[in-house]
Short mmCIF file of C-alpha atoms and ligand atoms in Angstrom, two decimals:
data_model
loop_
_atom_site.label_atom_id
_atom_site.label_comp_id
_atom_site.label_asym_id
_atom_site.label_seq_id
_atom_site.Cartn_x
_atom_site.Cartn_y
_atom_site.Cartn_z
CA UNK P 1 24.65 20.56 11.60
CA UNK P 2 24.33 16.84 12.75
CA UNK P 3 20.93 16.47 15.03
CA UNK P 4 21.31 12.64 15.52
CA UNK P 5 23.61 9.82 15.07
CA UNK P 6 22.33 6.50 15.17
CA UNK P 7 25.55 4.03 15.84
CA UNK P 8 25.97 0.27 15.16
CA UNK P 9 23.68 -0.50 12.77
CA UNK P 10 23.71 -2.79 9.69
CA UNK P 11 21.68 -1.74 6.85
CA UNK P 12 19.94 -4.38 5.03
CA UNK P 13 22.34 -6.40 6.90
CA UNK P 14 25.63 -5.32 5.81
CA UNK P 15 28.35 -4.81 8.20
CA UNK P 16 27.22 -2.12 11.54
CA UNK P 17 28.39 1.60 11.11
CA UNK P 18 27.00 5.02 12.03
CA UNK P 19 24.35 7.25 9.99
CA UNK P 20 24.36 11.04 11.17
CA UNK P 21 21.21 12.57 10.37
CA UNK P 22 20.62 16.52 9.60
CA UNK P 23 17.84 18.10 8.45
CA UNK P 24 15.48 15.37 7.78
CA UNK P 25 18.10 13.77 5.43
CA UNK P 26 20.75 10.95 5.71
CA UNK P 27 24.12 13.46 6.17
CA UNK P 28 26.95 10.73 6.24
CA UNK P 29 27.13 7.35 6.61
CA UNK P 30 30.45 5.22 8.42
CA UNK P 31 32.46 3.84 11.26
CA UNK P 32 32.48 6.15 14.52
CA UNK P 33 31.05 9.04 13.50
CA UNK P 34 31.50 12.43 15.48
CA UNK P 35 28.33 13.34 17.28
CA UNK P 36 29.19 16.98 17.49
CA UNK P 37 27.18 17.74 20.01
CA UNK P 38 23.86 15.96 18.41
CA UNK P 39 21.68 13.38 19.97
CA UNK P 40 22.60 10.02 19.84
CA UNK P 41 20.86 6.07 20.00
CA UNK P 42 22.46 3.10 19.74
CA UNK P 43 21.25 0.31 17.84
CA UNK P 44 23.19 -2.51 19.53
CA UNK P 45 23.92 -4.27 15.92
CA UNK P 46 20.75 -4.33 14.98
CA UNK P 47 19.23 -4.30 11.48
CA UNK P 48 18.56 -0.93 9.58
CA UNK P 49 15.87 -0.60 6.71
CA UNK P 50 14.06 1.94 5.24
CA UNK P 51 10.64 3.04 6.54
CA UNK P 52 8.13 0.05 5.18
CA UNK P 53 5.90 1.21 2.77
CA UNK P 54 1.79 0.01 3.14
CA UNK P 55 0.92 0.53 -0.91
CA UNK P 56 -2.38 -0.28 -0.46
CA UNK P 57 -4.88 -0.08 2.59
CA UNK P 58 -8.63 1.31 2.77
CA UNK P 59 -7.54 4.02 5.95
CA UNK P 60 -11.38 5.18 5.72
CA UNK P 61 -13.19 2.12 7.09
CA UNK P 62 -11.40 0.15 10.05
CA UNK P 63 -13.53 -0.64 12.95
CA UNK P 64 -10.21 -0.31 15.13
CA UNK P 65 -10.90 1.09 18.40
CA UNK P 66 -14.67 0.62 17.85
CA UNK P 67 -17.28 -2.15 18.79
CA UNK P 68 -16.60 -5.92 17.59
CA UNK P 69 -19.02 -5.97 14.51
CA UNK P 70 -19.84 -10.25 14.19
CA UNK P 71 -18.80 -10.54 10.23
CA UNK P 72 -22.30 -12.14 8.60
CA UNK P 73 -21.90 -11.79 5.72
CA UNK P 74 -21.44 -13.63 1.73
CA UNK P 75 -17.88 -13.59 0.79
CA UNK P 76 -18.63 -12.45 -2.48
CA UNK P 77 -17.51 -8.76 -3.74
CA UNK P 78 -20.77 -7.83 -4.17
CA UNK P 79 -22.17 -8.72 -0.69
CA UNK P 80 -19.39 -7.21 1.08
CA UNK P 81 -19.27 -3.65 -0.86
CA UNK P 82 -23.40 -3.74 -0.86
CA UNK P 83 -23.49 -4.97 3.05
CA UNK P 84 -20.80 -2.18 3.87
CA UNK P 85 -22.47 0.59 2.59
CA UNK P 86 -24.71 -0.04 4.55
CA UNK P 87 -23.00 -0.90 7.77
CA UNK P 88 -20.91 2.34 7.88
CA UNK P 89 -24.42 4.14 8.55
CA UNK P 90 -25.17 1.68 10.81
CA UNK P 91 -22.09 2.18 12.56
CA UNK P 92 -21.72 5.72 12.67
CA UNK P 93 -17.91 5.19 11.16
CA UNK P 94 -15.93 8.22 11.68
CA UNK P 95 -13.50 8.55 8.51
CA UNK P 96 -10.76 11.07 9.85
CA UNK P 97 -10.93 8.71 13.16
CA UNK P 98 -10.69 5.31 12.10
CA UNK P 99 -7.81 6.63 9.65
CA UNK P 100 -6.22 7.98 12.32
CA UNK P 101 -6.06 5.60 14.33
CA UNK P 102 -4.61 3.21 11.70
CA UNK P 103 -2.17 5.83 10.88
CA UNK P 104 -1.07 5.60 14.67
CA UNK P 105 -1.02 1.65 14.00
CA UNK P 106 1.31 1.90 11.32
CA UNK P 107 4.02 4.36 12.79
CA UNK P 108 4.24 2.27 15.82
CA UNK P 109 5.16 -0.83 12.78
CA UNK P 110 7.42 1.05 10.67
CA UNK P 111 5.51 2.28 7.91
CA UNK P 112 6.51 5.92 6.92
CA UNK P 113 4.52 6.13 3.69
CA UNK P 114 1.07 5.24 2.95
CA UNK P 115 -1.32 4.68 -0.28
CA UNK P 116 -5.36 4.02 0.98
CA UNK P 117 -8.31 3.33 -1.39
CA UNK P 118 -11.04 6.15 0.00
CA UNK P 119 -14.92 5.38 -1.28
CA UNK P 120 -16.17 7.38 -3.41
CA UNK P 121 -20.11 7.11 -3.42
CA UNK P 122 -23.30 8.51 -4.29
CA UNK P 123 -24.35 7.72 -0.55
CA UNK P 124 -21.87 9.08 1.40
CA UNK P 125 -20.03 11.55 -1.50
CA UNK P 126 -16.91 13.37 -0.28
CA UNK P 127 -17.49 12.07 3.58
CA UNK P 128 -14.55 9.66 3.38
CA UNK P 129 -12.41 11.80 0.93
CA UNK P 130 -12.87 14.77 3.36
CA UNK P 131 -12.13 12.25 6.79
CA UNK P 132 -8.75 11.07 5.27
CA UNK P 133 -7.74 14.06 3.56
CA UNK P 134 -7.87 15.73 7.36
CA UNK P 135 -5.55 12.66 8.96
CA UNK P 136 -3.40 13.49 5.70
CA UNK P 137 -2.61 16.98 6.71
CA UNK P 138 -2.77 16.00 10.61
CA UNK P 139 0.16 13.36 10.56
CA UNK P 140 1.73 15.37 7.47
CA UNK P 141 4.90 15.31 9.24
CA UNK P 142 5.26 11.58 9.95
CA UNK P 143 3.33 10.19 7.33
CA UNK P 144 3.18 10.65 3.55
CA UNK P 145 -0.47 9.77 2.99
CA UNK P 146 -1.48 9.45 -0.69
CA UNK P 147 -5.03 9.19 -1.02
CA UNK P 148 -6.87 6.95 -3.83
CA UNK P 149 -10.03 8.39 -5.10
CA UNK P 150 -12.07 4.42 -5.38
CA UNK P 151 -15.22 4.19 -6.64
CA UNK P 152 -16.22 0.74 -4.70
CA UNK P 153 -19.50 0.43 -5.31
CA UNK P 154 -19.17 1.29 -9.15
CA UNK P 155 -18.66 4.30 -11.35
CA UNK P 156 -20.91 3.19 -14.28
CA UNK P 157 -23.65 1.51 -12.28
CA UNK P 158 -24.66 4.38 -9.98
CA UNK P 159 -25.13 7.66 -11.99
CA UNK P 160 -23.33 10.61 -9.98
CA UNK P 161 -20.32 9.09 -8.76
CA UNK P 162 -18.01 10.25 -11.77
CA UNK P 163 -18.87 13.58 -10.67
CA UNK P 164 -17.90 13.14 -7.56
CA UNK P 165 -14.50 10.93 -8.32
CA UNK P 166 -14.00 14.75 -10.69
CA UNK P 167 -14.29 16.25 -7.42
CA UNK P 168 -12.52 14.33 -5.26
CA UNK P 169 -9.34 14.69 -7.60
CA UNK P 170 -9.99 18.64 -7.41
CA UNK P 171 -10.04 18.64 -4.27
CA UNK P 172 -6.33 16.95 -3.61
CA UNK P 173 -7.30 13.27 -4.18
CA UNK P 174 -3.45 11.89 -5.49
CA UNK P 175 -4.57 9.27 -7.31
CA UNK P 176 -7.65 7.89 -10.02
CA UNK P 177 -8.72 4.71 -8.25
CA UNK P 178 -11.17 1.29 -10.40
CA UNK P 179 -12.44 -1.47 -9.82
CA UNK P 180 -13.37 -4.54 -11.70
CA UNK P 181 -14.44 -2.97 -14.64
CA UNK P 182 -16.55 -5.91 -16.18
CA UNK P 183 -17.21 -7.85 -12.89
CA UNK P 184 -18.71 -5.23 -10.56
CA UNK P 185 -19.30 -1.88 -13.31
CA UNK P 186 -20.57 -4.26 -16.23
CA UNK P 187 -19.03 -1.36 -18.70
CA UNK P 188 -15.30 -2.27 -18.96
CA UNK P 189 -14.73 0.51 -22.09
CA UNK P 190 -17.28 3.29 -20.53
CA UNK P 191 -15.12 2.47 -16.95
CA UNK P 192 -11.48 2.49 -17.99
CA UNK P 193 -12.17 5.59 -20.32
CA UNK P 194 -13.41 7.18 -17.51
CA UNK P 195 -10.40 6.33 -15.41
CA UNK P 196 -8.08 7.45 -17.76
CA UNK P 197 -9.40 10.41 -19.26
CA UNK P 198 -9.80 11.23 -15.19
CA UNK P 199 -6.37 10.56 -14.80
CA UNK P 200 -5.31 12.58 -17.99
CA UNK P 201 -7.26 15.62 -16.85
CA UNK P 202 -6.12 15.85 -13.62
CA UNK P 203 -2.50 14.53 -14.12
CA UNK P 204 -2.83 11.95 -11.54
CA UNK P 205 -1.62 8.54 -11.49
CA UNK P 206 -4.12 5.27 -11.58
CA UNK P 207 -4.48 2.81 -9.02
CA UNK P 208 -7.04 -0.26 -10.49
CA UNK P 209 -8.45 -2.90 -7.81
CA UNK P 210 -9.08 -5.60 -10.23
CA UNK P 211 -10.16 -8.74 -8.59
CA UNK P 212 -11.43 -10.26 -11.43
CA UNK P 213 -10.57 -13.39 -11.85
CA UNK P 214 -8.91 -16.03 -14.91
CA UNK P 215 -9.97 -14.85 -18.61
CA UNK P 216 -12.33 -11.68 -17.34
CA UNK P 217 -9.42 -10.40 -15.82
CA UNK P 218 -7.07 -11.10 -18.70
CA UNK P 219 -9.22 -9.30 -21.14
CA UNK P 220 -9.47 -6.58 -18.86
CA UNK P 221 -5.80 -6.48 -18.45
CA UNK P 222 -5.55 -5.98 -22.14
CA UNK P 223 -8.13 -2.98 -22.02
CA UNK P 224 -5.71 -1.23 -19.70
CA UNK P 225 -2.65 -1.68 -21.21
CA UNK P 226 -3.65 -0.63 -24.42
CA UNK P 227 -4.91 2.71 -22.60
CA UNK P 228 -1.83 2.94 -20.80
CA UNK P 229 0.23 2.87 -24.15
CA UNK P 230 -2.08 5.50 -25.75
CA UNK P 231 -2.26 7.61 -23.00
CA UNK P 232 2.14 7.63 -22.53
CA UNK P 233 1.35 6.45 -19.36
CA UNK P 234 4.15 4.11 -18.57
CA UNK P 235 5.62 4.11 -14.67
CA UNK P 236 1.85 5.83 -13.60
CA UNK P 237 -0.54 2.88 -13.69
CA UNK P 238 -0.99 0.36 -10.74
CA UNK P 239 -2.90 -2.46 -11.03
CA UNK P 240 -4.36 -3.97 -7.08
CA UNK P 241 -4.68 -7.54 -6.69
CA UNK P 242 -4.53 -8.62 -9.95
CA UNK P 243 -5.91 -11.97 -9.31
CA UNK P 244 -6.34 -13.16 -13.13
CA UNK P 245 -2.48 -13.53 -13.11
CA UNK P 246 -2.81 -16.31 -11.07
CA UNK P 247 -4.61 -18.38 -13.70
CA UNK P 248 -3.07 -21.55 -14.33
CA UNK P 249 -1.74 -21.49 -17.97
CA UNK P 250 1.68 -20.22 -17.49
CA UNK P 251 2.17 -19.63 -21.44
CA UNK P 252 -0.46 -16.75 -21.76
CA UNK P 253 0.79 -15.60 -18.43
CA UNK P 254 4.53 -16.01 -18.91
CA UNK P 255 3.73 -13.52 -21.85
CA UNK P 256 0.98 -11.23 -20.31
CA UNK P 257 3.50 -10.53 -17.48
CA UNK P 258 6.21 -9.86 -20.20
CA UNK P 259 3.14 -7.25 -21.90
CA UNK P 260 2.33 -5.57 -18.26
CA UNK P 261 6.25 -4.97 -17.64
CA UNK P 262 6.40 -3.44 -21.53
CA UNK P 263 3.76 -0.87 -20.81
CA UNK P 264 4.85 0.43 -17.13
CA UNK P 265 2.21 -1.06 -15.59
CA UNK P 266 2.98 -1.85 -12.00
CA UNK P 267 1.37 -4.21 -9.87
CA UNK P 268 0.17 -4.82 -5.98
CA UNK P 269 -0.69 -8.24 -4.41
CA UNK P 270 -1.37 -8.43 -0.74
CA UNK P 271 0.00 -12.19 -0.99
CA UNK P 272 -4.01 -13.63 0.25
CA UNK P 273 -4.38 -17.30 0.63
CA UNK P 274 -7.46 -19.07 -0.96
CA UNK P 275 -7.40 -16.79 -3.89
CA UNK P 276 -4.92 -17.51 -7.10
CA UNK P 277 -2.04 -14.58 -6.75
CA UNK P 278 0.08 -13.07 -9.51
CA UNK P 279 3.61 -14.86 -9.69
CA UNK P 280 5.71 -12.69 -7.85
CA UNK P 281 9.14 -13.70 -8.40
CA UNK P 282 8.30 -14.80 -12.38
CA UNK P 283 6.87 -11.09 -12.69
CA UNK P 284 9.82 -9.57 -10.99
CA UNK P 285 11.88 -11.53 -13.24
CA UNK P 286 9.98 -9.93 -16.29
CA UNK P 287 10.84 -6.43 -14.39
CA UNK P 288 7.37 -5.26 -13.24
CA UNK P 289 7.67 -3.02 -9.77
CA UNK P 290 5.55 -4.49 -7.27
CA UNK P 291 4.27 -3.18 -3.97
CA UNK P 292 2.48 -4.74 -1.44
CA UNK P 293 -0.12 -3.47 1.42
CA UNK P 294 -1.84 -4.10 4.39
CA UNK P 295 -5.21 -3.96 2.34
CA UNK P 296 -9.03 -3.86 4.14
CA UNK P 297 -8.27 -4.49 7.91
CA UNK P 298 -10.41 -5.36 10.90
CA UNK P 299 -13.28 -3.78 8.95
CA UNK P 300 -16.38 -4.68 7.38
CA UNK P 301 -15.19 -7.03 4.71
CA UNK P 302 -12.83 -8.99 7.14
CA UNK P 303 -11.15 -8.96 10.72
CA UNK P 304 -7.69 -9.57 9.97
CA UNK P 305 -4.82 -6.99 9.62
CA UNK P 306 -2.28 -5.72 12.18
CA UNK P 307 -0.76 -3.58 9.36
CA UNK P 308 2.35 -4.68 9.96
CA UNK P 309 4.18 -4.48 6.87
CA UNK P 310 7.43 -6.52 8.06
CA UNK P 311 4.65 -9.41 8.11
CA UNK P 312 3.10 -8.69 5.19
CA UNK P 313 6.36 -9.38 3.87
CA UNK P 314 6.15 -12.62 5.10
CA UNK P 315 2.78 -13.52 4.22
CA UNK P 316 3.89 -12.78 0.70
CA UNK P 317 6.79 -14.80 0.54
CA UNK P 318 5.14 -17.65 2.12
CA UNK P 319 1.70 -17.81 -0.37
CA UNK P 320 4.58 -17.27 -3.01
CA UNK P 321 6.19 -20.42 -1.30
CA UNK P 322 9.77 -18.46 -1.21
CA UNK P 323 11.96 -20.23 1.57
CA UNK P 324 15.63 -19.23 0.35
CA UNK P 325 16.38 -16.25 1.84
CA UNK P 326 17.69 -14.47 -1.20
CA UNK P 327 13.91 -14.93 -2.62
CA UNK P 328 12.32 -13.89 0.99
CA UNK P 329 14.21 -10.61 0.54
CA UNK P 330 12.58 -10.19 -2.66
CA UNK P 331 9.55 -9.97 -0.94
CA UNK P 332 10.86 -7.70 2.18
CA UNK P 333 11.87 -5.62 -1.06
CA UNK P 334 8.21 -5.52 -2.36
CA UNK P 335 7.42 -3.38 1.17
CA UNK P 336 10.00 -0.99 1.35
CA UNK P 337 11.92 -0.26 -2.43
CA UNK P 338 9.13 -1.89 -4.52
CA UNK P 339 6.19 0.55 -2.59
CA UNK P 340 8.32 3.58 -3.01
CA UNK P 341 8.62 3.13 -6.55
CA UNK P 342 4.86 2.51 -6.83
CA UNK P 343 3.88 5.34 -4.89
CA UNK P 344 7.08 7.09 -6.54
CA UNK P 345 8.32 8.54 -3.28
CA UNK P 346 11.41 10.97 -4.12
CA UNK P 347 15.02 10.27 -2.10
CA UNK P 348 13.70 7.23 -0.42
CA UNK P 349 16.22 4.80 0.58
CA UNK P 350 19.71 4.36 2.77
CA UNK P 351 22.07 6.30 0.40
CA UNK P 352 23.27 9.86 2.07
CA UNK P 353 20.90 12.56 0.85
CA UNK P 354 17.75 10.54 0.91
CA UNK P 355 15.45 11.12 3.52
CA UNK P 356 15.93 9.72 7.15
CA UNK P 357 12.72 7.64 6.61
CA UNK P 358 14.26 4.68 9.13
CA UNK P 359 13.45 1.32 11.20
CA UNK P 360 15.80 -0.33 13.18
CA UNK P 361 14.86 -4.05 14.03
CA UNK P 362 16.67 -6.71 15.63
CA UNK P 363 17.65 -9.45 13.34
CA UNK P 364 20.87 -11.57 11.79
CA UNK P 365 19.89 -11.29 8.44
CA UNK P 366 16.72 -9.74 6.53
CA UNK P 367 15.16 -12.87 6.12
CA UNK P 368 15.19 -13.69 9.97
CA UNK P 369 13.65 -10.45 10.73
CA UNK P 370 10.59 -11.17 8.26
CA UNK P 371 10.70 -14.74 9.93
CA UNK P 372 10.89 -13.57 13.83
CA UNK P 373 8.79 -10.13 13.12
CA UNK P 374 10.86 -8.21 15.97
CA UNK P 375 9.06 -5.36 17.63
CA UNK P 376 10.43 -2.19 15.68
CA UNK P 377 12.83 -0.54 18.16
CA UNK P 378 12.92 2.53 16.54
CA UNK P 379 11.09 4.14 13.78
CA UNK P 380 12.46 7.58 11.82
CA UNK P 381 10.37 10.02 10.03
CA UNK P 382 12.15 12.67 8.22
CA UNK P 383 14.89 12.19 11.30
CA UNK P 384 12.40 12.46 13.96
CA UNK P 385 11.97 9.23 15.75
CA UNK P 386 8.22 8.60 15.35
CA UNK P 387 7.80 4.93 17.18
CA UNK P 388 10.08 3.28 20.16
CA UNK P 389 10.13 -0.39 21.14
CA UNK P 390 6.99 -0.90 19.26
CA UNK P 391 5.15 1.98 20.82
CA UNK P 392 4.27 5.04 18.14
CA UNK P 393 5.06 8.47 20.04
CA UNK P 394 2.18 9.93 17.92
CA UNK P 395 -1.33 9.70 19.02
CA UNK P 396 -4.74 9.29 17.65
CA UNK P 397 -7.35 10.43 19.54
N1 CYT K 1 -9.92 -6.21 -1.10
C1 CYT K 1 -10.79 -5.18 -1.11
C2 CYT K 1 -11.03 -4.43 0.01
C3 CYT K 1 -11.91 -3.40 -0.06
N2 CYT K 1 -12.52 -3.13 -1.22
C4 CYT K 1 -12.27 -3.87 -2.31
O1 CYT K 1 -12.85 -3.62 -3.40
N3 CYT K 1 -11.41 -4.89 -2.24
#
């Protein structure tokens, strides 16, 4: 049985037709459609994609809704994970809260499936874990919310925390998170074993920030695909940021991205400017997946982020300096196919059967809707409209 028919739209911006929607799932796709009785919503011509995808985001520590917090301090890594450990004392920062409300921030964009980084550490143990994994199950019908156990203020360096990354997996944590494992851990081996034999035990997927830059972070690179290969871990290791690939020697890179698309190693770049950023079309090109996210927003390390993922697109494309459109729907394809593969999200997509994971924006093409960034006129979770003229229908508080 039909329960909704969405008519005249174009998805990805072929020509307009109808999608019937039953049971959570696409049921039939073409021109005039029988309702049968079922709800129905135009879409005016308007562009159809699948729900955006946010690959990486830290859901545990936005200050949205809270207090303006004046931003003092070093822009190094070290200052910022050392000054918010701190600060979310301070601050009183409610995990399941703040996650929630970016959750609420998200629907009302488009996104229908979420990865977030959660701290793991020996100050605040499960606190964060235990805050997110509660939004998870809350918005478990809207959202699919995997959850990153990250260790980010080191593994190595402060003695208890492997324990509790153990425990954190246990306890329904979907995926072994890193970080800089020379830069910020100083023990790149003792690190990425731990990661891996983590991931191994628990038979969860890895998730690395590594923000290490130029030959540290090519070295490291090598550490992890050499683990990956061991481990038959191909498809099941992500790699955040990646900022080493930036490096200017395109030889050594040209062939390091040929390696990293060799092992199944998959990568995420939140397209930042001021910061050298892997190549993204050259790496596509080699055939690495890539996703893209949101990242840190309006929290402690800085106060930007609308998590918007139709403009992450953009930001992307733009610090990639893309301008034909065939290339800036490469990088609209980063936040919507390229996430789902990263995050391995089953029957995602506009083909009948997958899920009715939807967003209808107003647009000519693709490219003009990551130029113009229309206000999502509707948003579909599972075949339940979830967000209306850029207003989710879910709440936080
Ligand atoms: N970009 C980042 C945000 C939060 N934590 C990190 O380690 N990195």
């Amino acid at each position: 049985m039909t329960d909704l028919v969405i008519r005249n739209v174009r998805p990805l911006g072929k020509a307009a037709i109808d999608i019937a929607i039953a049971e959570g799932r696409i049921a039939a796709i073409g021109p005039n459609l029988p309702a049968n009785g079922a709800a129905e919503e135009d879409g005016g011509g308007a562009l159809l994609l699948p729900g955006l995808i946010e690959a990486h985001t830290h859901l545990d520590k936005t200050l949205l809704g809270m207090d303006w917090v004046e931003n003092r301090v070093a822009s190094s890594i070290r200052s910022k994970i050392d000054n918010e450990r701190e600060m979310k004392g301070v601050l009183g920062l409610d995990p399941a809260l703040q996650s929630a409300r970016q959750v609420v921030m998200s629907i009302a964009r488009g996104t229908t499936a979420i990865r977030s980084h959660v701290d793991i550490d020996t100050t605040y143990g499960l606190a964060g874990f235990e805050g997110v994994a509660a939004t998870r199950a809350r918005y478990a019908d809207v959202m699919d919310l995997q959850i990153v156990a990250f260790p980010q203020s080191g593994m190595m360096i402060r003695k208890g925390t492997i324990e509790l990354m153990d425990e954190a997996l246990r306890q329904g944590a979907d995926v072994v998170g890193g970080l800089d494992p020379c830069a910020i851990d100083f023990d790149p081996k003792g690190h990425l074993d731990v990661v891996f034999d983590l991931a191994v035990k628990h038979g969860k997927p890895i998730d690395i920030h590594l923000h290490e830059p130029g030959e540290l972070g090519v070295f490291t690179f090598g550490l992890i695909l050499e683990r990956t290969r061991v481990h038959g871990l191909a498809g099941k290791v992500t790699v955040s940021h990646a900022f080493a690939l930036g490096m200017n020697d395109y030889l050594r890179i040209g062939q390091l991205l040929d390696d990293i698309a060799a092992a199944g190693v998959m990568l995420m770049s939140t397209g930042p400017a001021g910061v050298p950023v892997p190549p993204l079309i050259r790496g596509l090109d080699a055939g690495i997946a890539f996703c893209s996210g949101t990242d840190g927003m309006r929290d402690l390390w800085n106060p930007y982020g609308n998590a918007d993922m139709l403009q992450r697109a953009q930001i992307l494309a733009d610090r990639n300096y893309l301008s034909r459109d065939v290339e800036i729907e490469r990088a609209l394809d980063v936040c919507t196919f390229g996430g789902a593969k990263v995050m391995d999200l089953p029957d995602y997509g506009l083909e009948i059967g997958d899920f009715a994971d939807l967003v209808v924006v107003e647009g000519r093409t693709l490219t003009e809707a990551v130029v113009t960034l229309p206000e999502r006129k509707l948003v579909l979770k599972r075949g339940r409209i979830v967000a209306r003229d850029g207003e989710a229908l879910v709440e936080a508080a």
